[in-house]
CSV table of C-alpha atoms and ligand atoms in Angstrom, one decimal:
chain,number,residue,atom,x,y,z
A,1,MET,CA,124.8,116.8,82.3
A,2,ASP,CA,126.0,116.5,85.9
A,3,THR,CA,123.7,117.7,88.6
A,4,GLU,CA,123.5,117.4,92.3
A,5,LYS,CA,119.8,117.7,92.4
A,6,PHE,CA,117.9,115.3,94.5
A,7,LEU,CA,116.1,112.3,92.9
A,8,GLY,CA,113.7,110.1,94.8
A,9,ILE,CA,111.5,107.3,93.3
A,10,PHE,CA,108.3,105.9,94.5
A,11,VAL,CA,108.7,102.1,94.4
A,12,ASN,CA,105.7,99.9,95.0
A,13,PRO,CA,106.8,96.8,96.9
A,14,ILE,CA,105.2,94.6,94.3
A,15,TYR,CA,108.2,95.4,92.1
A,16,VAL,CA,110.5,93.8,94.6
A,17,GLN,CA,108.1,90.9,94.8
A,18,ASN,CA,108.4,90.6,91.0
A,19,GLU,CA,111.9,91.7,89.9
A,20,GLY,CA,113.8,90.9,93.1
A,21,ILE,CA,115.3,93.3,95.5
A,22,GLN,CA,118.8,93.5,93.9
A,23,GLN,CA,117.5,94.1,90.4
A,24,VAL,CA,115.2,96.9,91.6
A,25,PHE,CA,117.8,98.7,93.6
A,26,ASP,CA,120.5,98.2,91.0
A,27,ASN,CA,118.2,100.1,88.6
A,28,LEU,CA,117.5,102.8,91.2
A,29,GLU,CA,121.2,103.2,91.9
A,30,SER,CA,122.0,103.4,88.2
A,31,VAL,CA,119.8,106.5,87.7
A,32,GLY,CA,121.3,108.2,90.8
A,33,ALA,CA,118.2,107.8,93.1
A,34,LYS,CA,118.9,109.2,96.6
A,35,ALA,CA,115.7,108.1,98.1
A,36,ILE,CA,112.8,105.7,97.8
A,37,CYS,CA,109.2,106.0,98.9
A,38,LEU,CA,107.0,103.0,99.6
A,39,VAL,CA,103.6,101.9,100.8
A,40,PRO,CA,103.5,99.4,103.6
A,41,ARG,CA,101.6,96.9,101.5
A,42,VAL,CA,102.3,93.8,99.5
A,43,ALA,CA,100.1,91.9,97.0
A,44,ARG,CA,99.4,88.9,94.9
A,45,PRO,CA,97.6,88.4,91.6
A,46,GLY,CA,93.9,88.4,92.1
A,47,GLU,CA,90.8,88.1,89.9
A,48,LYS,CA,88.6,90.7,88.3
A,49,GLY,CA,85.8,91.6,90.8
A,50,LYS,CA,87.9,90.4,93.7
A,51,GLY,CA,91.2,92.2,93.3
A,52,ARG,CA,91.8,95.8,92.2
A,53,ARG,CA,93.0,96.8,88.8
A,54,TYR,CA,96.6,97.8,88.6
A,55,PRO,CA,97.4,100.4,87.5
A,56,ASP,CA,94.4,102.3,88.8
A,57,LEU,CA,92.1,103.6,86.1
A,58,HIS,CA,91.7,107.1,87.5
A,59,MET,CA,88.1,107.3,86.3
A,60,ASP,CA,88.8,107.0,82.6
A,61,GLY,CA,92.3,105.8,82.0
A,62,TYR,CA,91.0,102.6,80.3
A,63,GLU,CA,94.2,102.1,78.3
A,64,ARG,CA,96.5,102.9,81.1
A,65,LEU,CA,99.2,100.2,81.5
A,66,VAL,CA,102.3,100.0,83.6
A,67,ALA,CA,105.6,99.9,81.7
A,68,ARG,CA,107.2,97.2,84.0
A,69,PRO,CA,105.1,94.1,84.1
A,70,VAL,CA,104.0,92.5,87.4
A,71,TRP,CA,103.4,88.8,87.4
A,72,GLY,CA,104.0,89.0,83.6
A,73,LYS,CA,101.3,91.6,82.9
A,74,ARG,CA,101.0,95.3,82.3
A,75,GLU,CA,97.5,95.4,83.6
A,76,ILE,CA,96.5,93.1,86.4
A,77,TYR,CA,94.0,92.6,89.2
A,78,LEU,CA,95.8,92.5,92.5
A,79,GLU,CA,94.8,91.5,96.0
A,80,SER,CA,96.7,93.9,98.2
A,81,ILE,CA,97.2,93.5,102.0
A,82,LEU,CA,98.8,95.5,104.8
A,83,ALA,CA,102.4,94.4,105.3
A,84,TYR,CA,102.1,94.8,109.1
A,85,GLU,CA,99.7,93.7,111.8
A,86,PRO,CA,97.8,96.9,112.8
A,87,ASN,CA,97.6,97.8,116.4
A,88,LEU,CA,93.8,98.1,116.6
A,89,SER,CA,93.9,99.7,120.1
A,90,LEU,CA,95.3,102.8,118.5
A,91,TYR,CA,92.1,103.3,116.5
A,92,GLU,CA,89.6,103.3,119.5
A,93,ALA,CA,88.9,107.1,119.1
A,94,SER,CA,87.6,106.5,115.6
A,95,PRO,CA,84.8,104.3,114.1
A,96,TYR,CA,87.3,103.3,111.4
A,97,ARG,CA,89.7,100.4,111.5
A,98,PRO,CA,92.3,99.3,109.0
A,99,VAL,CA,91.5,96.1,107.1
A,100,ALA,CA,94.1,93.6,108.1
A,101,GLY,CA,92.7,90.3,107.3
A,102,SER,CA,94.7,87.1,107.4
A,103,THR,CA,97.8,86.7,105.3
A,104,PRO,CA,97.1,84.6,102.2
A,105,THR,CA,99.7,82.0,101.6
A,106,GLY,CA,102.5,82.9,99.2
A,107,ILE,CA,102.8,86.5,100.3
A,108,ASP,CA,106.0,87.7,102.0
A,109,ARG,CA,104.9,90.5,104.2
A,110,GLU,CA,108.5,91.4,105.1
A,111,VAL,CA,109.2,92.9,101.7
A,112,PRO,CA,108.9,96.6,102.9
A,113,ASP,CA,111.3,95.8,105.7
A,114,ALA,CA,113.8,94.3,103.2
A,115,MET,CA,113.4,97.4,101.0
A,116,ILE,CA,114.2,99.7,104.0
A,117,ALA,CA,117.3,97.6,104.9
A,118,GLU,CA,118.5,97.5,101.3
A,119,ALA,CA,118.0,101.3,100.8
A,120,LYS,CA,120.0,102.0,104.0
A,121,LYS,CA,122.7,99.7,102.8
A,122,ARG,CA,123.0,101.7,99.6
A,123,GLY,CA,122.9,105.1,101.3
A,124,MET,CA,119.3,106.0,100.2
A,125,GLN,CA,116.7,107.7,102.3
A,126,VAL,CA,113.4,105.9,102.8
A,127,HIS,CA,110.0,107.7,103.0
A,128,MET,CA,106.7,106.1,104.0
A,129,PHE,CA,103.6,106.8,102.0
A,130,LEU,CA,100.2,106.8,103.9
A,131,HIS,CA,96.6,107.7,103.2
A,132,PRO,CA,95.2,109.2,106.4
A,133,PHE,CA,91.9,110.5,105.0
A,134,ILE,CA,90.8,107.4,103.0
A,135,PRO,CA,89.4,105.3,105.9
A,136,PRO,CA,87.9,101.9,104.8
A,137,GLY,CA,84.1,102.1,104.3
A,138,ILE,CA,83.9,105.9,104.6
A,139,ARG,CA,80.6,107.2,106.0
A,140,ALA,CA,78.6,110.0,104.3
A,141,GLU,CA,78.9,112.2,107.3
A,142,ASP,CA,82.7,112.3,107.1
A,143,GLN,CA,82.8,113.1,103.3
A,144,PRO,CA,83.3,116.7,102.1
A,145,MET,CA,80.0,118.6,101.4
A,146,TYR,CA,79.4,120.8,98.5
A,147,VAL,CA,77.8,124.2,98.9
A,148,ASP,CA,74.4,122.8,97.8
A,149,GLY,CA,74.5,120.2,100.7
A,150,SER,CA,75.3,117.2,98.4
A,151,ILE,CA,78.4,115.0,98.8
A,152,PRO,CA,80.7,113.4,96.1
A,153,GLN,CA,79.1,110.5,94.3
A,154,PRO,CA,81.0,107.8,92.5
A,155,PRO,CA,82.7,107.5,90.1
A,156,GLN,CA,85.5,109.5,91.8
A,157,ILE,CA,89.3,109.0,91.6
A,158,VAL,CA,89.2,108.8,95.4
A,159,LEU,CA,86.5,109.0,98.0
A,160,ASN,CA,88.2,110.7,100.9
A,161,ALA,CA,87.1,112.3,104.1
A,162,CYS,CA,86.9,116.0,105.0
A,163,LEU,CA,90.1,116.8,106.9
A,164,ASN,CA,88.0,118.4,109.7
A,165,SER,CA,85.9,115.2,110.3
A,166,PRO,CA,86.9,114.2,113.9
A,167,ALA,CA,86.3,110.5,113.0
A,168,ALA,CA,88.5,110.6,109.9
A,169,GLN,CA,91.2,112.6,111.7
A,170,ALA,CA,91.3,110.2,114.6
A,171,TYR,CA,91.8,107.4,112.1
A,172,GLY,CA,94.5,109.3,110.2
A,173,MET,CA,96.5,110.0,113.3
A,174,ALA,CA,96.2,106.4,114.5
A,175,LEU,CA,97.4,105.3,111.1
A,176,VAL,CA,100.4,107.6,111.3
A,177,GLU,CA,101.3,106.3,114.7
A,178,ASP,CA,100.7,102.7,113.8
A,179,ALA,CA,102.8,102.7,110.7
A,180,MET,CA,105.5,105.0,111.8
A,181,LEU,CA,106.2,103.1,115.0
A,182,ARG,CA,106.2,99.9,113.1
A,183,TYR,CA,108.7,101.3,110.5
A,184,SER,CA,110.5,103.6,112.9
A,185,GLY,CA,113.8,103.6,110.9
A,186,VAL,CA,112.4,105.6,108.0
A,187,ASP,CA,113.5,109.1,107.1
A,188,GLY,CA,110.3,110.7,105.9
A,189,LEU,CA,106.6,110.6,105.6
A,190,PHE,CA,104.1,111.5,102.9
A,191,THR,CA,100.5,111.8,103.9
A,192,ASP,CA,98.9,111.6,100.5
A,193,TRP,CA,95.5,113.2,99.7
A,194,ALA,CA,95.5,115.2,102.9
A,195,GLU,CA,93.9,118.1,101.1
A,196,TYR,CA,90.5,119.1,99.5
A,197,GLY,CA,89.6,117.7,96.1
A,198,ALA,CA,89.9,119.3,92.7
A,199,TYR,CA,89.3,116.4,90.3
A,200,ARG,CA,85.7,117.5,89.9
A,201,LEU,CA,84.5,121.0,89.2
A,202,GLU,CA,82.2,120.7,92.2
A,203,ASP,CA,85.2,120.0,94.4
A,204,HIS,CA,86.1,123.6,94.3
A,205,PHE,CA,82.8,124.3,96.1
A,206,SER,CA,83.7,122.0,99.1
A,207,CYS,CA,83.8,121.8,102.0
A,208,LEU,CA,80.9,123.3,103.8
A,209,CYS,CA,80.2,120.5,106.1
A,210,PRO,CA,79.3,121.1,109.8
A,211,HIS,CA,82.8,120.2,111.0
A,212,CYS,CA,84.3,122.8,108.7
A,213,GLU,CA,81.8,125.4,109.9
A,214,GLY,CA,82.8,124.7,113.5
A,215,LYS,CA,86.5,125.0,112.7
A,216,ALA,CA,86.0,128.2,110.8
A,217,GLY,CA,84.2,129.7,113.7
A,218,GLU,CA,87.1,128.8,116.0
A,219,GLN,CA,89.4,130.7,113.6
A,220,GLY,CA,87.2,133.8,113.7
A,221,LEU,CA,86.2,133.4,110.0
A,222,ASP,CA,82.8,134.7,109.0
A,223,TRP,CA,81.0,131.5,107.8
A,224,ASP,CA,77.9,133.4,106.7
A,225,VAL,CA,80.0,135.5,104.3
A,226,ILE,CA,81.9,132.4,103.1
A,227,ARG,CA,78.6,130.6,102.4
A,228,ARG,CA,77.1,133.6,100.8
A,229,ASP,CA,80.0,134.2,98.3
A,230,VAL,CA,80.6,130.5,97.6
A,231,THR,CA,76.9,130.3,96.8
A,232,ALA,CA,77.1,133.3,94.6
A,233,LEU,CA,79.7,131.7,92.4
A,234,TRP,CA,77.8,128.4,92.4
A,235,LYS,CA,74.8,130.2,91.1
A,236,TRP,CA,76.8,132.2,88.5
A,237,ILE,CA,78.5,129.1,87.2
A,238,HIS,CA,75.0,127.4,86.8
A,239,SER,CA,73.7,130.2,84.6
A,240,LEU,CA,76.6,131.0,82.2
A,241,THR,CA,76.2,132.7,78.8
A,242,PRO,CA,78.8,133.0,76.1
A,243,ARG,CA,79.3,136.5,77.2
A,244,GLU,CA,80.0,135.5,80.8
A,245,LEU,CA,82.5,132.9,79.6
A,246,GLU,CA,84.3,135.6,77.6
A,247,ARG,CA,84.2,137.9,80.6
A,248,SER,CA,85.8,135.2,82.7
A,249,ARG,CA,88.7,134.9,80.2
A,250,ARG,CA,89.0,138.6,80.1
A,251,LEU,CA,89.8,138.5,83.9
A,252,LEU,CA,92.9,136.5,83.2
A,253,ARG,CA,94.2,139.3,81.0
A,254,ASN,CA,93.1,142.0,83.4
A,255,PRO,CA,93.9,140.7,86.9
A,256,SER,CA,92.7,144.0,88.6
A,257,GLU,CA,89.2,142.8,87.7
A,258,ILE,CA,89.8,139.8,89.9
A,259,LEU,CA,90.8,142.1,92.7
A,260,GLU,CA,87.6,144.0,92.2
A,261,LEU,CA,85.5,140.8,92.4
A,262,LEU,CA,87.3,139.6,95.5
A,263,THR,CA,86.7,143.0,97.2
A,264,HIS,CA,83.0,142.5,96.7
A,265,TYR,CA,83.0,138.8,97.4
A,266,PRO,CA,85.7,138.4,100.1
A,267,GLY,CA,84.0,135.2,101.3
A,268,TRP,CA,86.0,133.4,98.6
A,269,LEU,CA,89.3,134.7,100.1
A,270,TYR,CA,88.2,133.5,103.5
A,271,PHE,CA,87.2,130.2,102.0
A,272,LEU,CA,90.5,129.5,100.4
A,273,GLN,CA,92.3,130.8,103.5
A,274,PHE,CA,90.2,128.4,105.6
A,275,LYS,CA,91.0,125.4,103.5
A,276,ALA,CA,94.7,126.3,103.6
A,277,ASN,CA,94.5,126.7,107.4
A,278,THR,CA,92.9,123.2,107.6
A,279,VAL,CA,95.6,121.5,105.6
A,280,VAL,CA,98.4,123.3,107.3
A,281,SER,CA,97.0,122.6,110.8
A,282,PHE,CA,96.8,118.9,109.9
A,283,TYR,CA,100.5,118.9,108.9
A,284,ARG,CA,101.4,120.8,112.1
A,285,LYS,CA,99.5,118.2,114.2
A,286,VAL,CA,101.3,115.4,112.5
A,287,ARG,CA,104.6,117.1,113.0
A,288,GLN,CA,103.9,117.6,116.7
A,289,PHE,CA,102.6,114.0,117.0
A,290,LEU,CA,105.8,112.6,115.4
A,291,ASP,CA,107.9,114.7,117.8
A,292,ASP,CA,105.9,113.3,120.7
A,293,LEU,CA,106.5,109.8,119.5
A,294,ASP,CA,110.3,110.5,119.5
A,295,LEU,CA,110.3,110.5,115.7
A,296,GLU,CA,111.8,114.0,115.4
A,297,ALA,CA,114.1,112.7,112.6
A,298,VAL,CA,111.2,111.8,110.3
A,299,GLY,CA,110.8,114.7,107.8
A,300,LEU,CA,107.3,115.5,106.5
A,301,SER,CA,106.8,116.1,102.8
A,302,ALA,CA,103.7,118.0,101.6
A,303,ARG,CA,102.4,116.3,98.4
A,304,GLY,CA,99.4,117.7,96.7
A,305,TRP,CA,97.9,119.6,93.7
A,306,PRO,CA,100.2,122.0,91.9
A,307,PRO,CA,99.1,125.6,91.0
A,308,PRO,CA,96.5,126.6,90.1
A,309,TRP,CA,94.4,123.8,91.8
A,310,ASN,CA,96.3,123.9,95.1
A,311,ARG,CA,94.8,127.3,95.9
A,312,SER,CA,91.4,125.5,96.2
A,313,SER,CA,92.8,122.2,97.6
A,314,GLY,CA,94.3,124.0,100.5
A,315,MET,CA,97.9,123.0,99.7
A,316,ASP,CA,99.4,126.3,100.8
A,317,TYR,CA,103.1,125.5,100.0
A,318,ARG,CA,104.2,128.8,101.4
A,319,ALA,CA,102.8,128.0,104.9
A,320,LEU,CA,103.6,124.3,104.6
A,321,SER,CA,107.3,125.1,104.1
A,322,GLU,CA,107.4,126.1,107.7
A,323,VAL,CA,106.3,122.7,108.9
A,324,CYS,CA,107.7,120.3,106.2
A,325,VAL,CA,111.2,119.5,105.1
A,326,ALA,CA,110.0,119.4,101.5
A,327,VAL,CA,107.0,120.4,99.4
A,328,THR,CA,106.2,118.1,96.5
A,329,PRO,CA,103.5,119.4,94.1
A,330,LYS,CA,102.3,116.7,91.7
A,331,LEU,CA,103.0,117.0,88.0
A,332,PHE,CA,100.5,114.2,87.0
A,333,THR,CA,100.0,115.3,83.4
A,334,PHE,CA,97.8,112.3,82.6
A,335,ASP,CA,95.1,113.6,85.0
A,336,TYR,CA,95.5,117.1,83.8
A,337,SER,CA,95.0,115.8,80.2
A,338,ALA,CA,91.4,114.8,81.2
A,339,LEU,CA,90.5,117.7,83.5
A,340,PRO,CA,89.2,120.0,80.8
A,341,ARG,CA,86.7,117.3,79.8
A,342,TRP,CA,85.9,116.4,83.4
A,343,TYR,CA,85.2,120.0,84.3
A,344,GLY,CA,83.7,120.8,80.9
A,345,GLN,CA,81.1,118.1,80.9
A,346,THR,CA,79.9,119.3,84.3
A,347,LEU,CA,79.7,122.9,82.9
A,348,LEU,CA,77.8,121.7,79.9
A,349,ALA,CA,75.4,119.8,82.0
A,350,TRP,CA,74.8,122.9,84.1
A,351,ASN,CA,74.6,125.2,81.0
A,352,PRO,CA,73.3,123.1,78.1
A,353,GLU,CA,73.1,126.1,75.7
A,354,LEU,CA,76.9,126.7,75.8
A,355,ALA,CA,79.1,125.3,73.0
A,356,GLU,CA,81.6,122.6,73.9
A,357,SER,CA,84.5,124.3,72.2
A,358,GLU,CA,83.8,127.6,74.1
A,359,ILE,CA,83.7,125.8,77.4
A,360,LEU,CA,87.0,124.1,76.7
A,361,ASP,CA,88.7,127.2,75.4
A,362,THR,CA,87.8,128.9,78.7
A,363,LEU,CA,88.9,126.0,80.9
A,364,VAL,CA,92.2,125.5,79.1
A,365,GLU,CA,93.0,129.1,79.5
A,366,TRP,CA,91.9,129.2,83.2
A,367,MET,CA,93.9,126.2,84.1
A,368,SER,CA,96.9,127.3,81.9
A,369,LEU,CA,97.1,124.0,80.0
A,370,PRO,CA,98.0,125.3,76.5
A,371,ASP,CA,97.6,122.8,73.6
A,372,ASP,CA,97.5,122.9,69.9
A,373,PHE,CA,93.9,121.8,69.1
A,374,GLU,CA,92.3,124.1,66.5
A,375,ARG,CA,88.7,123.4,67.5
A,376,ARG,CA,88.5,121.8,70.9
A,377,SER,CA,86.1,119.0,71.7
A,378,PHE,CA,85.7,116.7,74.7
A,379,ALA,CA,87.1,113.8,72.6
A,380,ASN,CA,90.5,115.6,72.8
A,381,TYR,CA,90.7,115.2,76.6
A,382,HIS,CA,91.1,111.9,78.3
A,383,ILE,CA,93.7,109.9,80.2
A,384,PRO,CA,96.0,109.1,77.4
A,385,ALA,CA,97.1,105.6,76.2
A,386,PRO,CA,100.7,104.8,77.0
A,387,ALA,CA,102.3,106.2,73.9
A,388,GLU,CA,99.8,109.0,73.2
A,389,LEU,CA,101.1,112.6,73.6
A,390,HIS,CA,99.5,114.5,76.4
A,391,PRO,CA,97.8,117.6,75.1
A,392,ALA,CA,99.3,120.3,77.3
A,393,LYS,CA,102.8,121.5,76.5
A,394,VAL,CA,105.3,120.3,79.1
A,395,GLU,CA,106.8,123.8,79.3
A,396,ALA,CA,103.5,125.0,80.8
A,397,TYR,CA,104.6,123.4,84.1
A,398,ARG,CA,107.8,125.5,84.4
A,399,ILE,CA,105.9,128.5,85.6
A,400,ARG,CA,104.2,126.4,88.4
A,401,LEU,CA,107.5,125.2,89.6
A,402,ASP,CA,109.0,128.6,89.7
A,403,GLU,CA,105.9,129.9,91.5
A,404,VAL,CA,106.1,127.2,94.2
A,405,ALA,CA,109.9,127.6,94.6
A,406,GLU,CA,109.4,131.3,95.1
A,407,GLN,CA,106.7,130.9,97.7
A,408,VAL,CA,108.8,128.3,99.6
A,409,HIS,CA,111.8,130.6,99.3
A,410,GLY,CA,114.3,128.2,100.7
A,411,LYS,CA,112.4,127.4,103.9
A,412,ALA,CA,111.8,123.9,102.6
A,413,LEU,CA,113.1,121.9,99.7
A,414,CYS,CA,111.0,121.9,96.6
A,415,TYR,CA,110.8,118.5,94.9
A,416,PRO,CA,108.0,118.2,92.4
A,417,PHE,CA,106.5,114.8,92.0
A,418,ALA,CA,106.9,114.0,88.3
A,419,HIS,CA,104.7,111.3,87.0
A,420,ALA,CA,106.4,109.0,84.5
A,421,TYR,CA,103.2,108.0,82.7
A,422,LEU,CA,103.8,110.1,79.7
A,423,PRO,CA,105.4,109.2,76.3
A,424,GLU,CA,109.2,109.3,76.0
A,425,PRO,CA,109.5,112.6,74.1
A,426,GLN,CA,107.5,114.3,76.8
A,427,TRP,CA,109.3,112.4,79.6
A,428,LYS,CA,112.5,113.9,78.2
A,429,ARG,CA,111.1,117.4,78.2
A,430,MET,CA,109.6,117.0,81.7
A,431,ILE,CA,113.0,116.0,83.1
A,432,ALA,CA,114.7,118.9,81.4
A,433,VAL,CA,112.1,121.4,82.6
A,434,ILE,CA,112.4,120.3,86.2
A,435,ARG,CA,116.2,120.0,86.0
A,436,ASP,CA,116.5,123.5,84.7
A,437,SER,CA,113.9,125.1,87.0
A,438,ARG,CA,114.5,126.6,90.4
A,439,VAL,CA,113.4,123.5,92.3
A,440,ASP,CA,115.9,121.4,94.3
A,441,GLY,CA,115.2,118.0,92.8
A,442,MET,CA,112.3,115.7,92.0
A,443,TRP,CA,110.4,112.6,93.0
A,444,VAL,CA,109.3,110.3,90.3
A,445,GLN,CA,106.0,108.5,90.4
A,446,MET,CA,106.8,105.7,90.0
A,447,TYR,CA,109.2,102.8,89.3
A,448,GLY,CA,106.5,100.8,87.5
A,449,TYR,CA,106.2,103.4,84.7
A,450,LEU,CA,109.9,103.6,84.2
A,451,SER,CA,110.6,101.3,81.3
A,452,ASP,CA,114.2,100.5,80.6
A,453,GLN,CA,114.2,103.2,78.0
A,454,LYS,CA,112.8,105.7,80.4
A,455,LEU,CA,115.4,104.7,83.0
A,456,GLN,CA,118.0,105.3,80.4
A,457,ILE,CA,116.6,108.8,79.6
A,458,LEU,CA,116.6,109.6,83.3
A,459,ARG,CA,120.2,108.4,83.6
A,460,GLU,CA,121.3,110.6,80.6
A,461,LEU,CA,119.4,113.7,81.5
A,462,TRP,CA,119.4,113.8,85.3
A,463,LYS,CA,122.4,111.9,86.7
B,501,ZN,ZN1,84.3,119.7,105.8
């Protein structure tokens, strides 16, 4: 099938370090990639305890392996370093500094520069990928706060800062300036994890930190009502009965009941609106900042949780489409394979008298992750092994794509970020679902999960 839809691929520079730049770009060109996205980092093999496992375990992906080996291995410990010398004077407004360190011998820090040059030579766009809200050595006072006053405790997929923390935001803006001036020839920027969390059930009850309270006040939002209604749901969810679980499922079939609840607990609407305002205002600030740095040509892409989680994470794609050139909701089905258990175990801990299967039936329905298990148990939900089918049907993602495309309504491009860590039959279906949906193209996360067979599938179904 011939299609003009956009295709971008996230390529970690370690693959150029391993496979060589021509091999990597020949592969990218062969599938019709029109853009690459990269992190400004390089690496070398490390040791357990010193380096970091690659690929990342994401809390419980113990069997997770990359498809394309690095230094001969599909799981490896890597020592990763910044590919550029940070300009520390830019970070003076923040207590945080990037960790530069000295360059170990045997690492070519120019690899990202070479990738940018090669992509340009082949007519591909280049997008930079940064983490503005993951400052090294994050302090407790900059972390999101749950409604009960506690903060996220490890293990977490990521320990990131509240977007309204001035210290974290100063670090994030300095990082953007530092990296984007260093790599000023790139076409686009992704600021990853610039949103509120949703990996844990508690995350939906953040952030009520003092920084957020102050910002909400500036926006004229009634923080007392927000706190009152977020607390009401927190209490309700800690005292569930089977009947209440059934009632919550009934709401999905009877949406006017949800309206009735929100009429009486409007603090939840203000809360979601506040989180969306926070994310959108960060993107606006970055946009203005890039313009002020004479980087008007750098397009912003908004990458975050897809529906339904984005409502709580603050990724308001409708509003972001006015600031960004593209919105890129993540279709990371391996994480969503584990979410019913991650949320479910928390619910069970809070409500020990509930049945595991009832909890899971409810969560799967609420998150719209339909699967074929007859009697659901926590053992069904984990980050799958490389060839293991993911429980939710791939088709369940089509409705999310259509929803985002309609919200964006042509004001920005809609390129979902499809994660290639899923078995080949589901990879085929995912490509077909995205290709045949209303979106304008897709990004693939990431080259390392594209085995030669998966590249071939992409070539056949997309190009
Ligand atoms: Zn906060």
